[in-house]
Amino acid sequence: NNNLSTKDLNKRLEEHEIGEGSNYTKNRLPIELVYFEKFNRIDFAFNNQIRYKSVIVEISRIYFKY
């Protein structure tokens, strides 16, 4: 699963802790949750996830200048 969105945050974190969350986090353990938001609708969560990822990419481009 390559989404940040989940219906069960504790289960998702447990998956990451044992290296089953995603290939990205599996290779960067240990991880720490620093932010989350709760949405009443999954489509709102997915839309927010897309915006969040695009902001992170832009910040990385500026910071690392690539």
GROMACS .gro file of N, CA and C in nm:
model
  198
    1ASN      N    1   0.085  -0.119   0.000
    1ASN     CA    2   0.000   0.000   0.000
    1ASN      C    3   0.089   0.124   0.000
    2ASN      N    4   0.074   0.210  -0.098
    2ASN     CA    5   0.161   0.327  -0.106
    2ASN      C    6   0.087   0.455  -0.068
    3ASN      N    7  -0.022   0.443   0.004
    3ASN     CA    8  -0.098   0.559   0.047
    3ASN      C    9  -0.065   0.598   0.189
    4LEU      N   10  -0.077   0.725   0.217
    4LEU     CA   11  -0.066   0.771   0.354
    4LEU      C   12  -0.198   0.754   0.426
    5SER      N   13  -0.305   0.744   0.352
    5SER     CA   14  -0.439   0.737   0.410
    5SER      C   15  -0.469   0.597   0.460
    6THR      N   16  -0.540   0.590   0.572
    6THR     CA   17  -0.580   0.462   0.628
    6THR      C   18  -0.703   0.482   0.715
    7LYS      N   19  -0.778   0.376   0.734
    7LYS     CA   20  -0.891   0.381   0.826
    7LYS      C   21  -0.849   0.340   0.967
    8ASP      N   22  -0.733   0.275   0.980
    8ASP     CA   23  -0.685   0.227   1.110
    8ASP      C   24  -0.539   0.270   1.128
    9LEU      N   25  -0.519   0.383   1.192
    9LEU     CA   26  -0.385   0.441   1.206
    9LEU      C   27  -0.292   0.350   1.285
   10ASN      N   28  -0.340   0.293   1.394
   10ASN     CA   29  -0.255   0.206   1.476
   10ASN      C   30  -0.207   0.084   1.398
   11LYS      N   31  -0.297   0.023   1.321
   11LYS     CA   32  -0.259  -0.092   1.238
   11LYS      C   33  -0.155  -0.051   1.134
   12ARG      N   34  -0.175   0.066   1.073
   12ARG     CA   35  -0.082   0.116   0.971
   12ARG      C   36   0.057   0.138   1.031
   13LEU      N   37   0.062   0.197   1.149
   13LEU     CA   38   0.191   0.219   1.215
   13LEU      C   39   0.259   0.088   1.250
   14GLU      N   40   0.182  -0.010   1.297
   14GLU     CA   41   0.237  -0.142   1.327
   14GLU      C   42   0.296  -0.206   1.202
   15GLU      N   43   0.226  -0.193   1.089
   15GLU     CA   44   0.278  -0.246   0.962
   15GLU      C   45   0.412  -0.183   0.929
   16HIS      N   46   0.422  -0.052   0.946
   16HIS     CA   47   0.548   0.016   0.917
   16HIS      C   48   0.659  -0.031   1.011
   17GLU      N   49   0.627  -0.049   1.138
   17GLU     CA   50   0.728  -0.089   1.236
   17GLU      C   51   0.790  -0.224   1.205
   18ILE      N   52   0.715  -0.313   1.142
   18ILE     CA   53   0.770  -0.445   1.107
   18ILE      C   54   0.812  -0.453   0.961
   19GLY      N   55   0.814  -0.338   0.894
   19GLY     CA   56   0.865  -0.333   0.757
   19GLY      C   57   0.764  -0.372   0.652
   20GLU      N   58   0.634  -0.375   0.685
   20GLU     CA   59   0.532  -0.412   0.588
   20GLU      C   60   0.452  -0.292   0.538
   21GLY      N   61   0.478  -0.173   0.587
   21GLY     CA   62   0.398  -0.057   0.550
   21GLY      C   63   0.413  -0.016   0.406
   22SER      N   64   0.534  -0.003   0.360
   22SER     CA   65   0.563   0.032   0.221
   22SER      C   66   0.713   0.015   0.199
   23ASN      N   67   0.751   0.004   0.074
   23ASN     CA   68   0.894  -0.007   0.043
   23ASN      C   69   0.970   0.117   0.087
   24TYR      N   70   0.908   0.233   0.074
   24TYR     CA   71   0.974   0.358   0.112
   24TYR      C   72   1.011   0.356   0.260
   25THR      N   73   0.916   0.325   0.347
   25THR     CA   74   0.946   0.329   0.490
   25THR      C   75   1.024   0.207   0.535
   26LYS      N   76   1.007   0.093   0.467
   26LYS     CA   77   1.080  -0.027   0.505
   26LYS      C   78   1.230  -0.003   0.502
   27ASN      N   79   1.275   0.077   0.408
   27ASN     CA   80   1.418   0.106   0.394
   27ASN      C   81   1.464   0.225   0.478
   28ARG      N   82   1.373   0.283   0.558
   28ARG     CA   83   1.408   0.401   0.637
   28ARG      C   84   1.367   0.387   0.783
   29LEU      N   85   1.363   0.265   0.832
   29LEU     CA   86   1.324   0.241   0.970
   29LEU      C   87   1.434   0.283   1.067
   30PRO      N   88   1.404   0.324   1.185
   30PRO     CA   89   1.270   0.343   1.241
   30PRO      C   90   1.209   0.474   1.191
   31ILE      N   91   1.078   0.481   1.195
   31ILE     CA   92   1.006   0.602   1.156
   31ILE      C   93   0.935   0.660   1.277
   32GLU      N   94   0.895   0.785   1.264
   32GLU     CA   95   0.821   0.851   1.371
   32GLU      C   96   0.706   0.930   1.309
   33LEU      N   97   0.587   0.908   1.359
   33LEU     CA   98   0.470   0.984   1.313
   33LEU      C   99   0.477   1.123   1.374
   34VAL      N  100   0.477   1.224   1.289
   34VAL     CA  101   0.486   1.361   1.340
   34VAL      C  102   0.360   1.442   1.312
   35TYR      N  103   0.269   1.387   1.229
   35TYR     CA  104   0.149   1.462   1.195
   35TYR      C  105   0.043   1.368   1.141
   36PHE      N  106  -0.081   1.392   1.176
   36PHE     CA  107  -0.192   1.321   1.113
   36PHE      C  108  -0.316   1.409   1.119
   37GLU      N  109  -0.407   1.382   1.029
   37GLU     CA  110  -0.537   1.447   1.027
   37GLU      C  111  -0.643   1.340   1.014
   38LYS      N  112  -0.758   1.365   1.075
   38LYS     CA  113  -0.871   1.273   1.064
   38LYS      C  114  -0.977   1.337   0.976
   39PHE      N  115  -1.027   1.259   0.880
   39PHE     CA  116  -1.130   1.306   0.788
   39PHE      C  117  -1.253   1.217   0.799
   40ASN      N  118  -1.368   1.275   0.777
   40ASN     CA  119  -1.492   1.198   0.780
   40ASN      C  120  -1.515   1.120   0.652
   41ARG      N  121  -1.449   1.162   0.545
   41ARG     CA  122  -1.464   1.094   0.416
   41ARG      C  123  -1.327   1.059   0.361
   42ILE      N  124  -1.314   0.938   0.309
   42ILE     CA  125  -1.186   0.891   0.257
   42ILE      C  126  -1.141   0.971   0.135
   43ASP      N  127  -1.236   1.020   0.054
   43ASP     CA  128  -1.195   1.099  -0.062
   43ASP      C  129  -1.131   1.232  -0.019
   44PHE      N  130  -1.177   1.289   0.092
   44PHE     CA  131  -1.111   1.409   0.144
   44PHE      C  132  -0.969   1.377   0.190
   45ALA      N  133  -0.954   1.261   0.252
   45ALA     CA  134  -0.821   1.219   0.298
   45ALA      C  135  -0.726   1.199   0.180
   46PHE      N  136  -0.773   1.132   0.075
   46PHE     CA  137  -0.688   1.110  -0.043
   46PHE      C  138  -0.651   1.241  -0.112
   47ASN      N  139  -0.747   1.332  -0.123
   47ASN     CA  140  -0.717   1.462  -0.185
   47ASN      C  141  -0.615   1.539  -0.104
   48ASN      N  142  -0.629   1.536   0.027
   48ASN     CA  143  -0.532   1.603   0.113
   48ASN      C  144  -0.395   1.538   0.101
   49GLN      N  145  -0.393   1.406   0.091
   49GLN     CA  146  -0.268   1.332   0.076
   49GLN      C  147  -0.193   1.376  -0.050
   50ILE      N  148  -0.265   1.392  -0.159
   50ILE     CA  149  -0.204   1.436  -0.286
   50ILE      C  150  -0.143   1.575  -0.270
   51ARG      N  151  -0.217   1.665  -0.207
   51ARG     CA  152  -0.163   1.800  -0.183
   51ARG      C  153  -0.041   1.795  -0.094
   52TYR      N  154  -0.047   1.715   0.012
   52TYR     CA  155   0.064   1.703   0.107
   52TYR      C  156   0.190   1.653   0.036
   53LYS      N  157   0.175   1.548  -0.045
   53LYS     CA  158   0.291   1.493  -0.114
   53LYS      C  159   0.351   1.594  -0.211
   54SER      N  160   0.268   1.672  -0.280
   54SER     CA  161   0.321   1.771  -0.375
   54SER      C  162   0.397   1.882  -0.302
   55VAL      N  163   0.350   1.921  -0.185
   55VAL     CA  164   0.421   2.023  -0.106
   55VAL      C  165   0.556   1.968  -0.061
   56ILE      N  166   0.560   1.844  -0.016
   56ILE     CA  167   0.685   1.783   0.028
   56ILE      C  168   0.785   1.777  -0.087
   57VAL      N  169   0.740   1.743  -0.206
   57VAL     CA  170   0.828   1.738  -0.322
   57VAL      C  171   0.886   1.877  -0.350
   58GLU      N  172   0.803   1.979  -0.346
   58GLU     CA  173   0.851   2.115  -0.371
   58GLU      C  174   0.951   2.160  -0.266
   59ILE      N  175   0.923   2.132  -0.141
   59ILE     CA  176   1.017   2.167  -0.033
   59ILE      C  177   1.149   2.096  -0.054
   60SER      N  178   1.144   1.969  -0.091
   60SER     CA  179   1.267   1.892  -0.116
   60SER      C  180   1.346   1.951  -0.232
   61ARG      N  181   1.277   1.992  -0.337
   61ARG     CA  182   1.347   2.051  -0.452
   61ARG      C  183   1.417   2.180  -0.413
   62ILE      N  184   1.351   2.261  -0.333
   62ILE     CA  185   1.413   2.387  -0.289
   62ILE      C  186   1.530   2.359  -0.196
   63TYR      N  187   1.507   2.273  -0.097
   63TYR     CA  188   1.609   2.244   0.003
   63TYR      C  189   1.731   2.175  -0.056
   64PHE      N  190   1.708   2.076  -0.140
   64PHE     CA  191   1.818   1.998  -0.197
   64PHE      C  192   1.860   2.050  -0.335
   65LYS      N  193   1.788   2.150  -0.387
   65LYS     CA  194   1.822   2.216  -0.514
   65LYS      C  195   1.839   2.117  -0.629
   66TYR      N  196   1.737   2.035  -0.652
   66TYR     CA  197   1.739   1.947  -0.769
   66TYR      C  198   1.616   1.966  -0.852
   0.00000   0.00000   0.00000
